[in-house]
Coordinates of C-alpha atoms in Angstrom, one line a residue:
L1 CA -1.9 -13.1 7.4
G2 CA -2.5 -9.5 7.3
G3 CA -1.7 -7.6 10.8
T4 CA -2.4 -4.4 12.4
S5 CA 0.1 -1.6 13.8
T6 CA -1.4 0.4 16.3
M7 CA -0.8 3.5 18.5
I8 CA -1.4 3.6 22.4
I9 CA -1.6 6.4 25.2
A10 CA -1.5 6.1 28.3
N11 CA -0.9 8.1 31.3
A12 CA 2.2 9.0 32.5
D13 CA 2.0 6.8 35.5
G14 CA 1.4 4.1 32.6
T15 CA -2.2 3.5 33.6
G16 CA -5.2 4.0 31.8
E17 CA -3.6 2.4 28.7
Q18 CA -5.8 2.2 25.5
P19 CA -5.6 2.5 21.6
L20 CA -5.5 5.7 19.8
A21 CA -5.1 4.8 15.9
M22 CA -4.5 1.5 14.2
L23 CA -3.0 1.0 11.0
R24 CA -3.7 -2.1 8.7
S25 CA -0.6 -4.0 7.2
P26 CA 1.6 -3.2 4.6
E27 CA 1.4 0.4 6.5
T28 CA 2.9 1.2 10.3
F29 CA 3.7 2.9 12.7
V30 CA 7.8 3.3 12.7
D31 CA 9.5 2.9 16.4
S32 CA 11.0 5.8 16.1
G33 CA 8.7 8.1 17.9
P34 CA 5.5 10.2 17.5
A35 CA 5.8 13.2 18.8
W36 CA 3.1 15.5 21.0
S37 CA 2.4 19.6 19.4
P38 CA 2.6 21.4 21.3
D39 CA -1.5 22.1 22.4
G40 CA -1.2 18.8 23.2
K41 CA -4.3 18.2 20.4
V42 CA -2.7 16.2 17.8
I43 CA 0.0 13.7 17.8
A44 CA 2.8 13.6 14.3
S45 CA 4.4 10.9 13.4
G46 CA 6.3 8.4 10.7
T47 CA 4.8 5.5 8.7
S48 CA 6.5 2.7 7.0
S49 CA 4.8 0.6 4.2
S50 CA 5.5 -2.0 1.4
D51 CA 3.3 -1.9 -0.4
G52 CA 4.5 -0.7 -4.5
G53 CA 8.5 -0.5 -2.7
L54 CA 9.3 0.8 0.4
H55 CA 8.0 4.6 1.8
S56 CA 7.5 6.4 4.3
N57 CA 4.8 8.9 5.2
L58 CA 4.5 12.0 7.9
I59 CA 0.7 11.4 9.3
E60 CA -1.1 13.1 12.5
V61 CA -3.2 11.5 14.8
R62 CA -6.0 14.0 16.1
L63 CA -6.3 12.8 20.5
E64 CA -9.8 13.9 20.4
D65 CA -11.0 10.8 18.3
G66 CA -8.1 9.1 16.6
A67 CA -8.4 10.1 13.3
V68 CA -5.7 10.0 11.2
K69 CA -4.5 12.2 7.9
P70 CA -1.9 12.8 5.8
I71 CA 0.2 15.7 6.7
G72 CA 0.5 18.2 3.3
S73 CA 0.2 16.8 0.1
Q74 CA 3.1 14.0 0.9
N75 CA 4.8 15.3 -2.3
Q76 CA 7.9 14.3 -0.9
K77 CA 9.3 11.0 -1.6
W78 CA 10.8 9.6 1.1
T79 CA 12.1 5.9 2.2
E80 CA 12.1 6.2 5.7
V81 CA 11.1 8.6 8.2
G82 CA 12.9 9.0 12.0
R83 CA 12.3 11.2 14.9
I84 CA 10.3 13.8 14.5
A85 CA 9.7 17.1 16.6
W86 CA 7.8 20.4 17.1
L87 CA 8.6 23.7 16.7
A88 CA 7.2 26.0 19.7
D89 CA 4.9 27.2 18.0
G90 CA 3.1 24.5 16.0
S91 CA 4.3 26.3 12.8
G92 CA 6.2 23.0 11.9
L93 CA 7.9 19.9 11.9
I94 CA 12.0 19.3 12.3
A95 CA 12.2 15.5 11.3
A96 CA 15.6 13.4 10.3
G97 CA 14.3 11.4 7.1
L98 CA 15.8 9.7 4.2
E99 CA 14.8 10.1 0.9
Q100 CA 14.2 7.7 -2.1
G101 CA 17.7 7.4 -3.8
A102 CA 19.3 8.4 -1.6
N103 CA 22.1 6.6 0.7
S104 CA 22.1 8.7 4.2
N105 CA 19.6 10.0 6.4
Q106 CA 19.1 14.1 6.3
I107 CA 17.3 16.8 8.3
Y108 CA 14.4 17.7 6.9
H109 CA 11.5 20.8 8.2
I110 CA 7.8 20.2 7.4
S111 CA 5.6 23.2 7.7
Y112 CA 2.2 22.3 9.6
P113 CA -0.7 22.1 8.9
G114 CA 0.7 22.6 4.9
G115 CA 3.2 19.9 4.9
E116 CA 6.0 22.1 2.5
V117 CA 9.4 20.0 2.6
R118 CA 12.8 22.0 2.7
K119 CA 16.1 20.3 3.4
V120 CA 17.6 21.6 6.4
T121 CA 20.9 19.7 6.3
N122 CA 22.3 18.6 2.3
D123 CA 25.3 16.5 2.7
V124 CA 27.1 12.8 2.9
N125 CA 27.0 13.0 6.5
D126 CA 23.8 10.4 8.0
Y127 CA 22.0 12.2 10.8
Q128 CA 20.0 9.7 13.3
D129 CA 18.3 11.5 15.8
I130 CA 17.4 15.4 15.9
S131 CA 15.8 17.8 19.2
L132 CA 15.2 20.8 19.4
T133 CA 15.5 22.9 22.0
A134 CA 13.1 24.9 24.2
D135 CA 12.8 28.2 21.6
S136 CA 13.4 26.3 18.6
V137 CA 16.0 28.3 18.2
S138 CA 18.5 25.5 17.4
I139 CA 18.5 21.8 16.5
V140 CA 20.7 19.6 18.4
T141 CA 21.2 16.3 16.5
V142 CA 23.5 12.8 15.8
Q143 CA 25.7 13.3 13.1
D144 CA 27.4 10.0 11.5
D145 CA 30.3 9.9 9.2
S146 CA 31.5 6.6 8.2
V147 CA 33.1 4.6 5.3
W148 CA 32.8 0.8 4.9
N149 CA 35.1 -0.7 2.4
I150 CA 35.9 -4.8 1.5
W151 CA 38.8 -6.6 2.8
S152 CA 39.9 -10.2 1.9
A153 CA 42.8 -11.8 4.4
P154 CA 43.7 -15.6 3.7
D155 CA 43.4 -17.8 6.3
G156 CA 41.0 -15.3 8.5
D157 CA 44.8 -14.1 9.5
A158 CA 43.9 -10.7 9.8
S159 CA 47.7 -10.1 9.6
R160 CA 47.4 -10.8 5.6
A161 CA 44.5 -8.6 5.0
R162 CA 44.1 -6.8 1.9
Q163 CA 41.7 -4.3 0.8
L164 CA 39.6 -4.6 -2.1
T165 CA 37.6 -2.1 -2.3
R166 CA 38.3 2.3 -2.3
G167 CA 35.4 4.1 -1.1
S168 CA 33.6 4.0 -4.9
G169 CA 30.5 4.8 -2.7
K170 CA 30.3 5.1 1.2
S171 CA 29.3 1.6 2.4
E172 CA 31.2 -1.5 0.1
G173 CA 29.5 -4.6 1.4
K174 CA 28.0 -2.7 4.2
Y175 CA 24.2 -4.1 3.4
G176 CA 25.5 -7.9 2.7
L177 CA 28.7 -9.8 0.5
R178 CA 29.1 -13.6 -0.4
W179 CA 31.9 -15.2 -2.1
T180 CA 30.9 -17.2 -5.2
P181 CA 31.4 -20.8 -5.4
D182 CA 34.2 -20.1 -7.9
G183 CA 35.9 -17.0 -6.4
K184 CA 34.2 -14.2 -7.7
I185 CA 32.6 -11.7 -4.7
V186 CA 29.1 -10.8 -4.9
Y187 CA 28.3 -7.8 -3.1
V188 CA 26.0 -4.8 -2.4
S189 CA 26.9 -1.2 -3.1
S190 CA 25.7 2.2 -2.0
A191 CA 27.0 4.5 -4.4
G192 CA 23.6 6.1 -4.5
S193 CA 21.3 3.7 -3.1
P194 CA 22.1 0.1 -2.5
R195 CA 22.3 -2.4 -5.5
V196 CA 23.8 -5.7 -6.1
W197 CA 27.4 -5.8 -7.3
I198 CA 29.9 -8.7 -8.9
M199 CA 33.9 -8.2 -9.1
N200 CA 36.6 -10.9 -8.5
G201 CA 38.1 -11.8 -5.6
D202 CA 40.6 -9.4 -6.1
G203 CA 38.5 -6.6 -6.2
G204 CA 39.2 -6.5 -10.5
N205 CA 36.5 -5.5 -12.9
P206 CA 33.2 -4.6 -10.6
R207 CA 29.9 -5.2 -12.6
Q208 CA 26.4 -3.5 -11.4
L209 CA 23.6 -6.6 -11.5
T210 CA 20.3 -4.9 -10.4
Q211 CA 18.8 -1.4 -10.9
D212 CA 16.4 -1.0 -8.3
F213 CA 17.1 -1.0 -3.9
S214 CA 18.9 -4.3 -3.3
S215 CA 20.9 -5.7 0.1
V216 CA 21.7 -8.8 1.4
P217 CA 22.4 -11.3 -1.5
T218 CA 22.5 -14.7 -1.2
V219 CA 24.7 -17.2 -4.1
S220 CA 23.4 -20.4 -4.5
P221 CA 25.3 -23.5 -4.0
D222 CA 25.7 -24.2 -7.8
G223 CA 27.0 -20.7 -8.4
R224 CA 23.8 -20.2 -10.8
Y225 CA 21.5 -17.6 -8.6
I226 CA 22.1 -14.6 -6.7
V227 CA 18.6 -13.9 -4.9
Y228 CA 18.5 -11.3 -2.5
G229 CA 15.5 -8.8 -1.4
S230 CA 14.9 -5.6 -3.3
L231 CA 12.8 -2.4 -1.7
G232 CA 12.5 -0.3 -4.8
A233 CA 9.1 0.8 -6.1
G234 CA 7.5 -1.7 -7.6
T235 CA 10.0 -4.6 -7.0
V236 CA 9.9 -5.1 -3.3
G237 CA 10.2 -8.8 -2.2
T238 CA 12.2 -12.2 -2.8
W239 CA 14.3 -11.8 -6.2
R240 CA 16.9 -14.3 -8.2
I241 CA 18.6 -13.6 -11.1
D242 CA 21.4 -15.2 -12.6
I243 CA 24.9 -14.9 -11.4
D244 CA 25.5 -12.3 -14.4
G245 CA 22.8 -10.2 -13.4
G246 CA 20.2 -11.5 -16.4
N247 CA 17.2 -13.1 -16.0
P248 CA 15.2 -11.6 -12.7
K249 CA 12.6 -13.8 -11.2
Q250 CA 10.6 -12.5 -8.2
L251 CA 10.4 -15.1 -5.9
A252 CA 7.8 -13.6 -3.3
D253 CA 6.4 -10.3 -3.0
N254 CA 6.1 -9.9 0.7
R255 CA 9.3 -7.6 1.2
G256 CA 11.4 -11.1 1.6
L257 CA 15.2 -10.3 3.4
F258 CA 17.7 -11.6 4.6
T259 CA 17.4 -14.7 2.2
S260 CA 19.2 -18.1 3.0
I261 CA 19.2 -20.5 -0.3
S262 CA 19.4 -24.5 1.3
P263 CA 22.1 -26.5 0.3
D264 CA 20.5 -28.7 -2.1
G265 CA 20.2 -25.4 -4.2
R266 CA 16.5 -25.9 -4.1
W267 CA 15.0 -23.6 -1.7
V268 CA 15.0 -19.8 -0.5
I269 CA 14.3 -18.7 3.3
Y270 CA 14.4 -15.7 4.2
R271 CA 12.9 -13.0 6.6
G272 CA 9.4 -11.5 5.2
M273 CA 6.9 -9.2 6.0
P274 CA 4.3 -9.1 7.9
G275 CA 7.1 -10.4 10.8
G276 CA 8.2 -14.6 10.2
L277 CA 10.3 -16.5 8.4
W278 CA 8.9 -18.1 4.9
K279 CA 10.3 -20.8 2.5
V280 CA 9.7 -20.4 -1.5
S281 CA 11.1 -22.0 -4.1
I282 CA 14.2 -21.7 -6.1
D283 CA 12.0 -21.2 -8.9
G284 CA 9.1 -19.6 -7.2
G285 CA 5.8 -21.0 -6.2
E286 CA 3.6 -20.7 -3.2
R287 CA 5.2 -19.4 -0.1
V288 CA 5.1 -20.8 2.7
R289 CA 5.5 -19.4 6.6
L290 CA 7.9 -21.6 8.8
A291 CA 7.8 -19.2 12.0
G292 CA 6.7 -16.1 13.6
N293 CA 8.0 -13.3 15.6
D294 CA 10.7 -11.3 13.8
P295 CA 13.4 -13.1 12.9
V296 CA 16.7 -11.6 11.4
Q297 CA 19.5 -13.6 9.4
P298 CA 18.2 -17.0 8.8
A299 CA 20.8 -19.7 7.3
V300 CA 20.4 -23.0 7.0
S301 CA 22.4 -25.4 8.6
P302 CA 24.9 -27.4 6.3
D303 CA 22.5 -30.6 6.0
G304 CA 19.4 -28.9 5.6
K305 CA 18.2 -30.4 8.4
S306 CA 18.0 -27.1 10.8
I307 CA 17.4 -23.4 10.7
V308 CA 19.3 -21.0 12.7
F309 CA 18.4 -17.5 13.5
A310 CA 18.3 -13.7 15.6
Y311 CA 15.3 -14.9 17.8
R312 CA 12.9 -12.6 19.7
K313 CA 9.9 -13.3 21.7
D314 CA 8.3 -11.8 24.9
L315 CA 11.0 -10.5 27.1
F316 CA 13.6 -13.5 25.0
R317 CA 16.2 -11.8 23.2
G318 CA 18.7 -14.6 21.8
I319 CA 19.4 -17.4 18.7
A320 CA 16.9 -20.9 17.8
I321 CA 17.4 -23.3 16.5
I322 CA 14.2 -24.9 14.2
P323 CA 13.4 -27.3 11.8
F324 CA 14.2 -26.9 8.4
D325 CA 10.1 -27.7 7.6
G326 CA 9.5 -24.9 10.2
G327 CA 8.0 -24.9 14.1
E328 CA 8.8 -24.1 17.4
P329 CA 12.6 -24.1 18.5
T330 CA 14.3 -26.7 19.0
K331 CA 17.3 -25.4 20.8
L332 CA 17.6 -22.2 22.1
L333 CA 20.6 -19.9 22.2
D334 CA 21.7 -17.4 24.9
L335 CA 23.1 -13.9 22.8
P336 CA 27.2 -14.0 22.8
P337 CA 28.4 -10.5 24.9
G338 CA 29.6 -8.7 21.9
Y339 CA 27.3 -10.0 19.7
N340 CA 25.8 -7.3 17.3
T341 CA 27.6 -4.1 18.1
A342 CA 29.2 -4.0 15.2
A343 CA 27.3 -0.6 13.8
S344 CA 24.4 0.3 15.4
S345 CA 22.8 1.3 12.2
V346 CA 24.5 -0.7 10.2
G347 CA 21.3 -2.8 7.7
R348 CA 18.8 0.4 8.8
H349 CA 17.8 0.6 5.7
T350 CA 17.4 -3.1 5.0
G351 CA 15.2 -3.6 7.3
G352 CA 17.1 -4.3 10.6
D353 CA 20.5 -4.5 12.3
S354 CA 23.4 -6.8 11.0
Q355 CA 22.9 -10.0 13.0
A356 CA 25.2 -12.2 10.5
L357 CA 24.5 -15.5 11.8
H358 CA 27.2 -18.3 9.3
W359 CA 27.3 -22.3 10.5
M360 CA 30.4 -23.4 10.4
P361 CA 31.1 -26.1 8.0
D362 CA 31.2 -29.4 10.8
G363 CA 27.4 -28.4 11.5
R364 CA 28.4 -27.9 14.9
S365 CA 29.3 -24.1 15.5
L366 CA 28.0 -20.4 14.4
A367 CA 30.3 -17.4 13.3
Y368 CA 29.3 -14.3 14.1
I369 CA 30.3 -10.3 14.8
V370 CA 31.7 -9.4 18.3
T371 CA 32.5 -6.3 19.1
R372 CA 34.5 -4.9 21.4
D373 CA 35.8 -1.2 22.8
G374 CA 34.7 -0.2 18.7
I375 CA 36.9 -2.9 17.3
S376 CA 34.9 -5.8 15.7
N377 CA 36.5 -9.9 15.0
I378 CA 34.3 -13.2 14.4
W379 CA 33.9 -15.6 17.2
S380 CA 32.8 -18.8 17.0
M381 CA 30.0 -20.5 19.4
P382 CA 29.8 -24.0 19.2
I383 CA 25.9 -24.7 19.7
D384 CA 26.1 -27.8 22.3
G385 CA 26.9 -24.5 25.7
V386 CA 30.8 -24.8 24.7
A387 CA 32.8 -21.3 25.6
P388 CA 33.0 -19.5 22.0
K389 CA 36.4 -18.8 20.7
Q390 CA 38.0 -15.9 18.2
L391 CA 38.7 -16.9 15.1
T392 CA 40.3 -13.2 13.5
N393 CA 42.3 -10.4 15.1
F394 CA 42.1 -7.9 13.7
T395 CA 43.1 -4.6 15.8
T396 CA 41.3 -1.7 14.5
D397 CA 37.6 -1.0 12.8
Q398 CA 34.1 -2.4 12.6
I399 CA 33.3 -5.6 10.3
A400 CA 29.4 -5.0 9.3
W401 CA 29.4 -8.2 7.7
F402 CA 31.1 -10.9 6.4
D403 CA 31.8 -14.8 4.6
L404 CA 33.7 -17.8 5.0
S405 CA 35.7 -19.6 2.9
R406 CA 34.6 -22.9 2.1
D407 CA 36.5 -24.5 5.5
G408 CA 34.7 -22.3 7.2
K409 CA 38.0 -19.2 8.2
P410 CA 36.5 -16.3 8.4
T411 CA 38.4 -14.2 5.0
L412 CA 35.8 -11.7 3.2
F413 CA 34.5 -8.6 5.3
S414 CA 32.8 -5.1 5.3
R415 CA 35.4 -2.8 7.5
G416 CA 35.2 0.6 8.7
A417 CA 34.4 3.3 11.1
T418 CA 31.7 5.4 12.2
I419 CA 32.6 8.9 13.5
K420 CA 29.6 10.3 15.6
D421 CA 29.0 13.5 16.6
V422 CA 26.8 15.9 18.5
V423 CA 26.0 18.8 16.0
L424 CA 24.8 22.2 17.0
I425 CA 22.0 23.5 13.7
S426 CA 20.9 27.6 13.8
G427 CA 19.6 29.6 11.6
F428 CA 17.9 27.1 10.1
K429 CA 14.1 28.7 9.6
K430 CA 13.6 31.0 6.9

């Protein structure tokens, strides 16, 4: 089931396309874009791998023969590498990167060809894109500052919404949150790097449950287990723990994210790497591939007969429904207006954007996030094509993640706002 990732070059007019270099799974070229050296002889790129924990490297590809080699000793421990830019004299690169254990991208200077790494920024903000002036004297970057907290709203009534967390981490619930059957809240806190926590329904008695980089938890229908994706070194895959955090058990080892548990509690559905939708027993064992492409945020229907997920194939971007045992979609739905525009960086460190889909209890509608003019609300869309309708009426902030009560009311949210500023950094050379 291994795959390949290929760097392709072409003429400026799009002709003459040909492969230059290839990486084999689990290593891939990152999609933030390669960078040509000033002399045109080398292309620098970030790579990503889930082998032994999610990590990234900086590599160079030689134009002459496509040879690939790391830049420097790679002693820097990256979780991801973003945009890269060469200094005008070719003596180094500037990159946005996420260190292992960190919670925000910073900007780094990497010497070339030595590969020595030095931080240019060192703060709590997040830097997502970079560009250099022609003389490489200044860096232009987009700086993100955001805080996400967990809120509850009885019966989905925004006027009665109550904030449950107070920013002990910058991303409370941003990477996932769920109600338990007895009214507690399982969520991801990013005070440091993402971990699974549990707290009372009123926000009291928060307790950390996992030690490794964890995301998008799901609670079994009987309340016994929490299933989540882990990207920690040595723990990559889909994991199950008891509701109190005990007895960790790895269910699958192929970077499982965006998990859903069948209504009978027997099966875990997840997005795995390489791309595809997979199924594994809640007790572990052989995993079965259900669908290809790049499914995101699968959810099993209330009757256990279908799975819905965000779907893309060729030029189609939409929502797909497939049989529980896998196969081609039985129904394709267009993306509703405003879907998945809340906080475009949500899930960036967890393998994909927040495209949370929830079945309504009757199994005939889907609940999802819509963001308009920077404000998010929850909407529902019948799968038979009837017009969507708005379920909440928030007037501020964005929603990164949400969950429904048993009667189908959106009552649990991770809400916040992101401020983006264009920042000029000068004098970074030493």
